[in-house]
Short mmCIF file of C-alpha atoms and ligand atoms in Angstrom, two decimals:
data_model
loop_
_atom_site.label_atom_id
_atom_site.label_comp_id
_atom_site.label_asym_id
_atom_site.label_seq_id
_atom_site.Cartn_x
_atom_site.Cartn_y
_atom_site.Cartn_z
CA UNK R 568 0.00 0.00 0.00
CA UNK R 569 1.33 3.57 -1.02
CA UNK R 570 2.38 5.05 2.05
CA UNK R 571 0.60 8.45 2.96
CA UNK R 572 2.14 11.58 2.73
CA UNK R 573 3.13 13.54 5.81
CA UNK R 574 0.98 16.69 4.77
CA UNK R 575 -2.14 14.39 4.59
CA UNK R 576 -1.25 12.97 8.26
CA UNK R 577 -0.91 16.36 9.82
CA UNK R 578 -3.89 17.14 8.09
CA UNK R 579 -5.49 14.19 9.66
CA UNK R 580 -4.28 14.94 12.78
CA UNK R 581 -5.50 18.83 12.89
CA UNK R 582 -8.93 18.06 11.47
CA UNK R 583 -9.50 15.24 14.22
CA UNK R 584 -7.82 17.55 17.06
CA UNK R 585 -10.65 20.49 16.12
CA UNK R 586 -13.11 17.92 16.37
CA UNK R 587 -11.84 16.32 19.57
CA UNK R 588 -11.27 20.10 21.09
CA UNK R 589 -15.12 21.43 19.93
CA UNK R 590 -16.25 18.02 21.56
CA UNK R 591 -14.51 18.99 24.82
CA UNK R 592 -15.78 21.85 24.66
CA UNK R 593 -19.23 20.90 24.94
CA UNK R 594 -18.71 18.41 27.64
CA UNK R 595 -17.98 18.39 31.40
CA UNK R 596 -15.20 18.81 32.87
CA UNK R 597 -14.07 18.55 28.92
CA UNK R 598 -11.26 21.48 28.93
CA UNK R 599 -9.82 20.30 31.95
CA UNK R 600 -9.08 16.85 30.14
CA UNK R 601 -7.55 18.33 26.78
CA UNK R 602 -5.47 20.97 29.67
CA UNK R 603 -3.90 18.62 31.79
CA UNK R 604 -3.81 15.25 28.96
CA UNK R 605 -3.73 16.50 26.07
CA UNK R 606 -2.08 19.80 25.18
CA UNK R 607 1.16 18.92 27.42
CA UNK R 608 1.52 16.41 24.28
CA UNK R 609 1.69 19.83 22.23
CA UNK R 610 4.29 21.57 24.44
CA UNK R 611 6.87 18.32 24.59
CA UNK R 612 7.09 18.67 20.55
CA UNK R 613 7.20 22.15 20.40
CA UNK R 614 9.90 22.05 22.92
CA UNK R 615 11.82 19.43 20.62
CA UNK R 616 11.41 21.67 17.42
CA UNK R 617 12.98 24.80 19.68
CA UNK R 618 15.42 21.95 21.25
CA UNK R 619 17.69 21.78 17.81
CA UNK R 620 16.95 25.52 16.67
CA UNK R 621 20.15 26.41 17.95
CA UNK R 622 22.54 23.78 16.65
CA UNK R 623 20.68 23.42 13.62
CA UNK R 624 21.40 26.95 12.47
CA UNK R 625 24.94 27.10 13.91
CA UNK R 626 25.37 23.79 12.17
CA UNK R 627 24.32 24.81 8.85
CA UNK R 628 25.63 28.44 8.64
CA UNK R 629 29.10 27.40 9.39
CA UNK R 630 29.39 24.64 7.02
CA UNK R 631 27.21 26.50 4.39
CA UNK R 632 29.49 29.66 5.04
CA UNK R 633 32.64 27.53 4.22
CA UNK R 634 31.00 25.98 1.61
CA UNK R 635 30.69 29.31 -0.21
CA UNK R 636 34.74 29.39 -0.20
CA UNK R 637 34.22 33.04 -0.74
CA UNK R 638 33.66 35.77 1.26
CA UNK R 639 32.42 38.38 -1.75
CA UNK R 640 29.10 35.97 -2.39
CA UNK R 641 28.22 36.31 1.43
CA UNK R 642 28.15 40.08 1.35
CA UNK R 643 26.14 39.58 -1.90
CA UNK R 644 23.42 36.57 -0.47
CA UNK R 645 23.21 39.15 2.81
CA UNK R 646 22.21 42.25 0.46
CA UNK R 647 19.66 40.21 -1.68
CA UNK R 648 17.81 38.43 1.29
CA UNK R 649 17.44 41.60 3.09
CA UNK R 650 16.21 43.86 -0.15
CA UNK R 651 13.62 41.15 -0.92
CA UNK R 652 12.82 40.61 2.54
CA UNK R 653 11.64 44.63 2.48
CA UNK R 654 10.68 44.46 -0.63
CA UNK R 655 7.91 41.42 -0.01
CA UNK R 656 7.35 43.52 3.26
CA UNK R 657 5.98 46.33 2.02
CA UNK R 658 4.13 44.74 -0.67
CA UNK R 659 2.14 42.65 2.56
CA UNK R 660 1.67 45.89 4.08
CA UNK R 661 0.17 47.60 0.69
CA UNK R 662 -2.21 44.73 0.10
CA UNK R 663 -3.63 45.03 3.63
CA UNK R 664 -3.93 48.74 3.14
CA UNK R 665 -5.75 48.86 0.45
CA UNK R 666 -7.76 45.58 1.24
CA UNK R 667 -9.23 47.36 4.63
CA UNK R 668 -9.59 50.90 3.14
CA UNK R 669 -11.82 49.21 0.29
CA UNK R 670 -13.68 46.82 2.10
CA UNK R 671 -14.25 48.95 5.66
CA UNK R 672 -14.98 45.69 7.94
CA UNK R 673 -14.63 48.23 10.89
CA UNK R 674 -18.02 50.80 9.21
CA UNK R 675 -21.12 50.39 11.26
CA UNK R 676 -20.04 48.22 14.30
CA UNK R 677 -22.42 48.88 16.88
CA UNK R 678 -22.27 50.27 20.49
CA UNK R 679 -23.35 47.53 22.37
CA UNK R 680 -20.81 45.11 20.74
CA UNK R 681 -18.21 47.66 20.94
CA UNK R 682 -18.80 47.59 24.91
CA UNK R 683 -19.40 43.72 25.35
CA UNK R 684 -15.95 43.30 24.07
CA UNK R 685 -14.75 45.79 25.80
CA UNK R 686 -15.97 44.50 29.30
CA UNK R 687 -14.68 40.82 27.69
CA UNK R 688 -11.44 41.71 26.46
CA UNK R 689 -9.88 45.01 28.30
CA UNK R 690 -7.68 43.18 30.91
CA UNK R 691 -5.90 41.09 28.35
CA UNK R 692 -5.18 44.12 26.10
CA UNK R 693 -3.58 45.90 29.14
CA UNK R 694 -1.03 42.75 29.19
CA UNK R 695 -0.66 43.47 25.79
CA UNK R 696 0.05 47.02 26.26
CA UNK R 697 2.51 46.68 29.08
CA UNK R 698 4.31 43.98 27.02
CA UNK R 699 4.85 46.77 24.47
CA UNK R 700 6.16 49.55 27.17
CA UNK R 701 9.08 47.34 27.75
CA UNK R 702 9.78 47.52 23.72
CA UNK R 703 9.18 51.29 23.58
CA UNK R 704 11.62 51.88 26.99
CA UNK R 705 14.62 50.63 24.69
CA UNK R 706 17.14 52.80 22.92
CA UNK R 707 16.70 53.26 19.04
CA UNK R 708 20.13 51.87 18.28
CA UNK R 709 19.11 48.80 21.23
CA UNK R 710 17.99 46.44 18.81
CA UNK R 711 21.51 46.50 16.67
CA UNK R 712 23.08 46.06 20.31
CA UNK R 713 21.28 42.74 20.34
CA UNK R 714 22.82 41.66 17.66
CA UNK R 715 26.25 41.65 19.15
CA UNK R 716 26.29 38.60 21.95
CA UNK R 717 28.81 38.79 24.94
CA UNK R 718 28.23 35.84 25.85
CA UNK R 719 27.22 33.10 23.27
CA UNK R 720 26.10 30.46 25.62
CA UNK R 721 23.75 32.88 27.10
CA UNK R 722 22.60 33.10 23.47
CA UNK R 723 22.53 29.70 22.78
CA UNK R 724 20.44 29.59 26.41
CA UNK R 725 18.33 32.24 25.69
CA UNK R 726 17.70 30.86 21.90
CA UNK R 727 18.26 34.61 20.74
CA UNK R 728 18.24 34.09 17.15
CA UNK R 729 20.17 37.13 15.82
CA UNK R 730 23.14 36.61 17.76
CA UNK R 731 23.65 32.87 17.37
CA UNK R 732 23.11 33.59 13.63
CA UNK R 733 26.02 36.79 13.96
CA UNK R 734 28.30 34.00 15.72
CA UNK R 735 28.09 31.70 13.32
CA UNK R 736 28.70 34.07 10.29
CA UNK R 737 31.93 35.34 12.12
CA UNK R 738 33.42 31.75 12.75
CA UNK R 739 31.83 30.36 9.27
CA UNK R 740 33.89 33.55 7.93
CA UNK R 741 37.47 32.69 9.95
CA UNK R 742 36.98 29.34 8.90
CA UNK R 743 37.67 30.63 5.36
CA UNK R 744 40.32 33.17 6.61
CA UNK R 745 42.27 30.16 7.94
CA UNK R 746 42.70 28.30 4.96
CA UNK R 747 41.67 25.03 3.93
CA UNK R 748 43.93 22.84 5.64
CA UNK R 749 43.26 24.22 9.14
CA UNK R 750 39.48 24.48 8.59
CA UNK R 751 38.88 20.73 7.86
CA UNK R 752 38.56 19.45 11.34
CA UNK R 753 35.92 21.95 12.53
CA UNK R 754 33.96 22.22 8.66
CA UNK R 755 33.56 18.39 9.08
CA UNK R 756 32.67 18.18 12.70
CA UNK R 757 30.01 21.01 11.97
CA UNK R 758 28.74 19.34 8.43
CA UNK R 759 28.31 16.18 10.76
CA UNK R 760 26.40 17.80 13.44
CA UNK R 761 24.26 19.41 10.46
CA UNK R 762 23.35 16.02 9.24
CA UNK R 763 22.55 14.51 12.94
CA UNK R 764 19.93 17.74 13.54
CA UNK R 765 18.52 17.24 10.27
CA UNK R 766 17.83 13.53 11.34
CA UNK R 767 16.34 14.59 14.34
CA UNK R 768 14.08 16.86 12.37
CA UNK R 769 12.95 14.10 10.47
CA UNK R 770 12.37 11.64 13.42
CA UNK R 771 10.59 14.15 15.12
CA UNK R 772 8.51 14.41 12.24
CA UNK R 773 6.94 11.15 12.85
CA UNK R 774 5.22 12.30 16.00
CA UNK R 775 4.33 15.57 13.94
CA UNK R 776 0.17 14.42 13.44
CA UNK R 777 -0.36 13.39 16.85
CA UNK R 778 1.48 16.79 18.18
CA UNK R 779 -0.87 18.47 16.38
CA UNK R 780 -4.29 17.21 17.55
CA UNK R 781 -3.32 18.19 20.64
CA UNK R 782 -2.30 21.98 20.01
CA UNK R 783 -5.47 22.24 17.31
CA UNK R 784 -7.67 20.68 20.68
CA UNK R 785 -6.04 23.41 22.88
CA UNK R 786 -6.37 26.13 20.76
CA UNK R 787 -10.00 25.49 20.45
CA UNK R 788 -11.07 25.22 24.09
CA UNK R 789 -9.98 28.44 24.44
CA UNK R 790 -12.89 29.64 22.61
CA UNK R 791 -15.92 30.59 24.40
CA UNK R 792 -17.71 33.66 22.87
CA UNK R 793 -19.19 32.24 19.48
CA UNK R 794 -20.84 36.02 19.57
CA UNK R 795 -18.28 38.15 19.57
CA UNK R 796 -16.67 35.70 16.89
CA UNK R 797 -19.08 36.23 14.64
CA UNK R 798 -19.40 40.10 15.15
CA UNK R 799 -15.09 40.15 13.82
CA UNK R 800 -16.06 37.87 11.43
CA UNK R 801 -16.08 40.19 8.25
CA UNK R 802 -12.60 41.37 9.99
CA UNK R 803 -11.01 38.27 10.05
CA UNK R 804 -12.38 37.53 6.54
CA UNK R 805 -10.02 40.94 5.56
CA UNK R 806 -6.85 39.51 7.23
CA UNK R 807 -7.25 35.88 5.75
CA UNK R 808 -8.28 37.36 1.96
CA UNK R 809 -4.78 39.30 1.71
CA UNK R 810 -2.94 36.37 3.50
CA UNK R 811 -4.60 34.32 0.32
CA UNK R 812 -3.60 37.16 -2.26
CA UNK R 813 0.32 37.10 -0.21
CA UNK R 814 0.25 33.52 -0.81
CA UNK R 815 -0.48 34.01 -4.13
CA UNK R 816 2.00 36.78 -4.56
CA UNK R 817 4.54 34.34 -3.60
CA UNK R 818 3.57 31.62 -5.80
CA UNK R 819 4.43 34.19 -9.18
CA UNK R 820 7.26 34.44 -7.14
CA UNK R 821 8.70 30.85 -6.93
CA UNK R 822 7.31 30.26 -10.64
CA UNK R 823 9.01 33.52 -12.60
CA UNK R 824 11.87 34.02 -10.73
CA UNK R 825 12.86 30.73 -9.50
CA UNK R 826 11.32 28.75 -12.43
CA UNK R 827 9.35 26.06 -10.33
CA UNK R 828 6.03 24.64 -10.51
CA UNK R 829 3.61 26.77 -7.87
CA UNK R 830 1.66 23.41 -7.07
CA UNK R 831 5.47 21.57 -6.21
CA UNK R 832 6.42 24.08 -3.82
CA UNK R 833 3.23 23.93 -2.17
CA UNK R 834 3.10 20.16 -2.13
CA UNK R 835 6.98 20.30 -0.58
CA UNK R 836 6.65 23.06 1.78
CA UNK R 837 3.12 22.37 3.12
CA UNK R 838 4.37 20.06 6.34
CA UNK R 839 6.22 23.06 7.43
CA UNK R 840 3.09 25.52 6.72
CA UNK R 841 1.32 23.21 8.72
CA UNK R 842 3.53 23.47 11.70
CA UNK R 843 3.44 26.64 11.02
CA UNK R 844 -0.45 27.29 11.57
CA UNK R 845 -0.80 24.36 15.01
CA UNK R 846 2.22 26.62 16.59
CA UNK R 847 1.54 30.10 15.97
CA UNK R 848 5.60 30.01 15.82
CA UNK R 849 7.99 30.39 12.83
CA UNK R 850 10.78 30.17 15.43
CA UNK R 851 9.37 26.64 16.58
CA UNK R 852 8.84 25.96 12.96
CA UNK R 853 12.24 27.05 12.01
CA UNK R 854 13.88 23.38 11.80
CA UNK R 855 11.14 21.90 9.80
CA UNK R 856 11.10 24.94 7.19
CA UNK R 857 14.79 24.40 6.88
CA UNK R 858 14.71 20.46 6.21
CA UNK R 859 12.03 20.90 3.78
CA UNK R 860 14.28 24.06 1.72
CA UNK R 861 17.25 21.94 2.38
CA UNK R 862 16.01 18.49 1.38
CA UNK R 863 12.55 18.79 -0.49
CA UNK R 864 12.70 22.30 -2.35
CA UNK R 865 16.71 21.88 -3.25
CA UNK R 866 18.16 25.16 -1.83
CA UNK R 867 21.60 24.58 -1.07
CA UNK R 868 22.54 25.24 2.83
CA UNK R 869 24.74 27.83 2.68
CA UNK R 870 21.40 29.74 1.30
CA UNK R 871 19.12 28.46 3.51
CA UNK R 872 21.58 28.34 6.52
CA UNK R 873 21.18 32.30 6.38
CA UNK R 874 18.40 33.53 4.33
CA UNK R 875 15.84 30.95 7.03
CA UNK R 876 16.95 31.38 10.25
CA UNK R 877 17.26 35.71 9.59
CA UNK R 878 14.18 35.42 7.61
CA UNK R 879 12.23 34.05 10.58
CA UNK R 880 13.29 36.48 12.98
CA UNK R 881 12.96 39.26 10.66
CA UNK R 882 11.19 39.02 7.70
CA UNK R 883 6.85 38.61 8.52
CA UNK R 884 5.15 39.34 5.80
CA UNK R 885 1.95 38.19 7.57
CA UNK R 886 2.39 39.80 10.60
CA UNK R 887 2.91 42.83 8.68
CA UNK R 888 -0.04 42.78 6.29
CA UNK R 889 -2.17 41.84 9.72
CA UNK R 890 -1.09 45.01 11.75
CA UNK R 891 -1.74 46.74 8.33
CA UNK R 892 -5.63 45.91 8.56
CA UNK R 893 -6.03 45.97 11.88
CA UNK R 894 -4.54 49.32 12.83
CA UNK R 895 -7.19 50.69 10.05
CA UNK R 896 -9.65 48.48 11.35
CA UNK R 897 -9.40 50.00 14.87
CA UNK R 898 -9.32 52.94 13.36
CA UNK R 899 -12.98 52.47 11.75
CA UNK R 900 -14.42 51.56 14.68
CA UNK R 901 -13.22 53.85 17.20
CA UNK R 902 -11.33 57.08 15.76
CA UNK R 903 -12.05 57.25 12.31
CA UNK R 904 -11.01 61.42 12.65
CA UNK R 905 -7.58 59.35 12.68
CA UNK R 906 -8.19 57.71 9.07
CA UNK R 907 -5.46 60.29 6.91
CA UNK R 908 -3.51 59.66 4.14
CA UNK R 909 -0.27 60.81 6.03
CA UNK R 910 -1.69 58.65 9.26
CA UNK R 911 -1.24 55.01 6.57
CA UNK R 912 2.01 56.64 5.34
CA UNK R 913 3.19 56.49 8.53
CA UNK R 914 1.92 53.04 8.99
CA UNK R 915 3.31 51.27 6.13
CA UNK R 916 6.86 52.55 7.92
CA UNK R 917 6.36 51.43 11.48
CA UNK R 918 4.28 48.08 10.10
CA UNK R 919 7.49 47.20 8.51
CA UNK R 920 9.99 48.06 11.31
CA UNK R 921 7.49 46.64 14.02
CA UNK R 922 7.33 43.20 11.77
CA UNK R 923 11.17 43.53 12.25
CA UNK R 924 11.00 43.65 15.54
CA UNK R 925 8.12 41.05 15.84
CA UNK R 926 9.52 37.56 18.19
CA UNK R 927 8.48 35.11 16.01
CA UNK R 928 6.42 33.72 18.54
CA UNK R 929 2.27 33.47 18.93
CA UNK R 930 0.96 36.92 19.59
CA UNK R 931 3.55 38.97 18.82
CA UNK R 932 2.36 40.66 16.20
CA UNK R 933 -0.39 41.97 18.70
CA UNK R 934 2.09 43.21 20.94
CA UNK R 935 3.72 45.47 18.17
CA UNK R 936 0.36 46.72 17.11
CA UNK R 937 0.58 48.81 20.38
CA UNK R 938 3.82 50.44 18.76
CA UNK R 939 2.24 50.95 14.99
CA UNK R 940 -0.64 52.48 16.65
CA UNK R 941 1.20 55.01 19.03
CA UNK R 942 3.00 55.97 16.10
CA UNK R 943 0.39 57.82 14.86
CA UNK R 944 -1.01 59.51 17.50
CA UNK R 945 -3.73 57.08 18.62
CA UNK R 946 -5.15 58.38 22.12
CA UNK R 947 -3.81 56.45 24.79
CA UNK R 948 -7.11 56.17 26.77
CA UNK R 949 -8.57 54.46 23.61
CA UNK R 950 -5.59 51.80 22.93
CA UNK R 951 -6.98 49.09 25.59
CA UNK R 952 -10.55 49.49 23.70
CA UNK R 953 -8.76 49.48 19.91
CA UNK R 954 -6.83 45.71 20.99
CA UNK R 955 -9.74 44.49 23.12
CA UNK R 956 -11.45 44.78 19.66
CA UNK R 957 -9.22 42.67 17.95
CA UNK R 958 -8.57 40.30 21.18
CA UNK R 959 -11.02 37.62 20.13
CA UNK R 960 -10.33 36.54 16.78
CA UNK R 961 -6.31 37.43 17.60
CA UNK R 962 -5.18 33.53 17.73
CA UNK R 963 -7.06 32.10 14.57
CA UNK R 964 -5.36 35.34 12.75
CA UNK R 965 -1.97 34.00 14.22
CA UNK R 966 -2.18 31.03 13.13
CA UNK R 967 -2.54 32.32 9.46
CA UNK R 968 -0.48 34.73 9.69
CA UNK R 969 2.63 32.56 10.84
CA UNK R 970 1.57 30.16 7.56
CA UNK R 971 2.59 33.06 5.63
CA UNK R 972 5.45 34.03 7.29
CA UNK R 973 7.12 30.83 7.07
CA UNK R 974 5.88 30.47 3.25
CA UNK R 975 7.77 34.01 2.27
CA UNK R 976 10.65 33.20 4.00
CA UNK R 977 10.66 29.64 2.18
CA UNK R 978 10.09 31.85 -1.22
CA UNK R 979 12.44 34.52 -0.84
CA UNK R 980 15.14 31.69 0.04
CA UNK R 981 14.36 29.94 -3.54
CA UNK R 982 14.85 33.21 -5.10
CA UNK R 983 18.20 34.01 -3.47
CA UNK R 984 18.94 30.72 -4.26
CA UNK R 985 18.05 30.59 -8.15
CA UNK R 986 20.31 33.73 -8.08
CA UNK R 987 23.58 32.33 -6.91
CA UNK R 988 23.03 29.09 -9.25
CA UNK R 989 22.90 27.47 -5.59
CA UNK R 990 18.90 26.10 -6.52
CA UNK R 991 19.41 22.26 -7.45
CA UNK R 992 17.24 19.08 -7.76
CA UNK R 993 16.25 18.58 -4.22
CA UNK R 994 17.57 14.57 -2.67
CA UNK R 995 15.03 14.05 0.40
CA UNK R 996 16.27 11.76 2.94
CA UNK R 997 14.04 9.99 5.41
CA UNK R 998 14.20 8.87 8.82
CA UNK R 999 15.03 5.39 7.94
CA UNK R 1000 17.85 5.55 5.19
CA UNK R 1001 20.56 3.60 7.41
CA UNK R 1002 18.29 2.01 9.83
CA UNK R 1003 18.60 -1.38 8.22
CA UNK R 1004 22.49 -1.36 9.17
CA UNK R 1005 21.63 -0.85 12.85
CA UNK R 1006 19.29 -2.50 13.47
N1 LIG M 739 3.20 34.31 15.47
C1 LIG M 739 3.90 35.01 14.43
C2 LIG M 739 5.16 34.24 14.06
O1 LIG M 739 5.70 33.53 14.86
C3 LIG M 739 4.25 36.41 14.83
C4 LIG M 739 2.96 37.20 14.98
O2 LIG M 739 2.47 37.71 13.96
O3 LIG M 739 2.42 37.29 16.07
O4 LIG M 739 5.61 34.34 12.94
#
């Protein structure tokens, strides 16, 4: 019998863990179950995923960086991922724009429903808010500080992305420095820790459909107000129309400038969009994006060593378009004297920095709303009203908009790629490919 394809399983598993959480939901003592037996199940394979983030990318940048035997084409990968990284950026942030400016899902929203979710929603928008403050208190030049690690095994602790990625371009760049000879040792210890974290990708993998049942069950207990669902409902639709269009976007992408079949990149990078959407995390999907660009899209890893691990700290396209509609949205509902043309100027800029400085973790996007909406002025005594508003429907929305994250930073790697001649015929491994001499 054919065997089934991992996308189909994880679909599987997501479809039965909705169904398993809205039956929970309706039962006694039903969310209590799924809390303490079910969604730890969730959290040990999420911790997994973020247990091989670090070595993963130190792995594959150093050996990737040697690899490139020339220290001309890094400068050159680093100034193309980052220009198309903006570049797809502001192009999410322009199709949100003009998606809530033409279809107004905050016009008409009544009183009463602006005050239920008010009462519903205000305390967990002032967590929001003060998350933010801490943001805002930094320096302007703070977040180039952060770059710059004293200590890397408090970055390799702390999992802070930037500076285990800035570590491994500086010894991935003395490795060439030293010369061939001197680099072997360390270039093959690294390429063999590269291939061990990949394995552990893929074995991890195999426990990928049950994981998710249990985060798709959790994530649904945790809805309770069907009404105010419904009221946000044309809102949502907004968010997850241009999240469709940014897919779409992408999809020209992969086909003119990297010359591959939209419907094959789909089909290869879905497991990881997957992930994607049951975590609410690009940082937790990191290691499955980058064994699917490595070993089922054919991006070579001294592309996808760099252009992933930046791209998902960086470069969120979704998040971006998202904090595009909703800062309007708010906007239409509760300050439309607010609604200028200079006002979405402004936006567009601080979308784009704030989806910089986005963790690429669930709700983070929310949290840098705060910031895109100060920017322009927004009155302060209105800001825990303008995110209680968006409060409800705020985790569904993350889970798209992490989908499309992950999928631009997938794209803009293939593109990179295709323009260093470093795109080749992918060679997917699986968990099993030596088992039958060990066993
Ligand atoms: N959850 C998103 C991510 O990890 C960030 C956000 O938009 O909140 O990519």
């Amino acid at each position: 019998m054919k065997k089934l394809a991992l996308h189909w399983k994880i679909i599987i598993g997501m479809v039965l863990g909705i169904i398993f959480g809205f039956i929970m939901n309706s039962v006694d003592g039903g969310k209590g179950f799924v809390t303490n037996w079910i969604a730890p199940f969730g959290t040990i394979f999420i911790n997994l995923l973020k247990l091989i983030a670090v070595p993963l990318i130190l792995a594959s940048l150093i050996k990737g960086i040697s690899d490139l035997k020339d220290i001309s084409k890094i400068k050159s990968m680093g100034l193309r991922t980052i220009g198309i990284y903006i570049a797809t950026t502001l192009v999410a942030i322009v199709i949100g724009l003009s998606i809530v400016n033409v279809f107004k899902p905050g016009d008409g929203m009544s009183k009463e429903t602006i005050e239920k979710i008010k009462i519903t929603y205000a305390d967990k928008a002032d967590v929001m808010i003060g998350k933010a403050k801490v943001t805002q208190e930094a320096g302007p030049l703070q977040a180039l500080v952060d770059i710059f690690p004293s200590n890397i095994f408090k970055s390799f602790a702390e999992a802070s992305m930037l500076q285990v990625i800035f570590f491994a371009l500086f010894v991935g760049i003395c490795l060439l420095l030293i010369g061939d000879k001197k680099a072997k040792p360390l270039v093959k210890f690294f390429d063999s820790l590269n291939e061990v974290v990949m394995k552990m990708v893929d074995l991890i993998m195999l426990f990928a459909p049950y994981a998710v049942f249990a985060l798709l069950a959790n994530v649904i207990i945790a809805f309770d107000d069907v009404e105010i669902l419904i009221k946000l409902l044309y809102y949502a639709f907004c968010v997850v129309g241009g999240l469709i269009i940014m897919i779409g976007f992408y999809l020209i992408l992969v086909s003119v400038y990297a010359k591959k079949s939209p419907m094959w990149f789909l089909k290869q990078i879905s497991p990881a969009q997957l992930l994607a959407f049951s975590t609410s995390s690009s940082a937790a999907t990191l290691p499955v994006t980058m064994e699917r660009v490595e070993e089922h899209l054919g991006v070579d890893k001294e592309v996808s060593g760099f252009v992933l691990p930046v791209g998902a700290t960086v470069n969120m396209d979704g998040t971006s378009l998202y904090q595009g509609i909703a800062a309007v949205f708010i906007m239409q509902v509760i300050w439309p004297e607010g609604l200028t043309f200079t006002n979405q100027l402004v936006i567009v800029l601080t979308a784009l920095l704030a989806s910089i400085g986005s963790a690429a973790v669930p709700s983070a996007g929310m949290v840098m709303l705060v910031i895109v909406l100060e920017s322009i002025g927004f009155p302060a005594e209105l800001l825990p009203i303008g995110l209680a508003l968006i409060f409800a429907v705020d985790r569904p929305l993350d889970m798209c908009r992490t989908v499309v994250n992950v999928t631009g930073d997938a794209t803009v790697s293939m593109i990179v790629a295709k323009s260093l001649g470093k795109l080749h015929d992918p060679k997917p491994k699986e968990w099993n490919d030596h088992y039958d001499e060990v066993k």
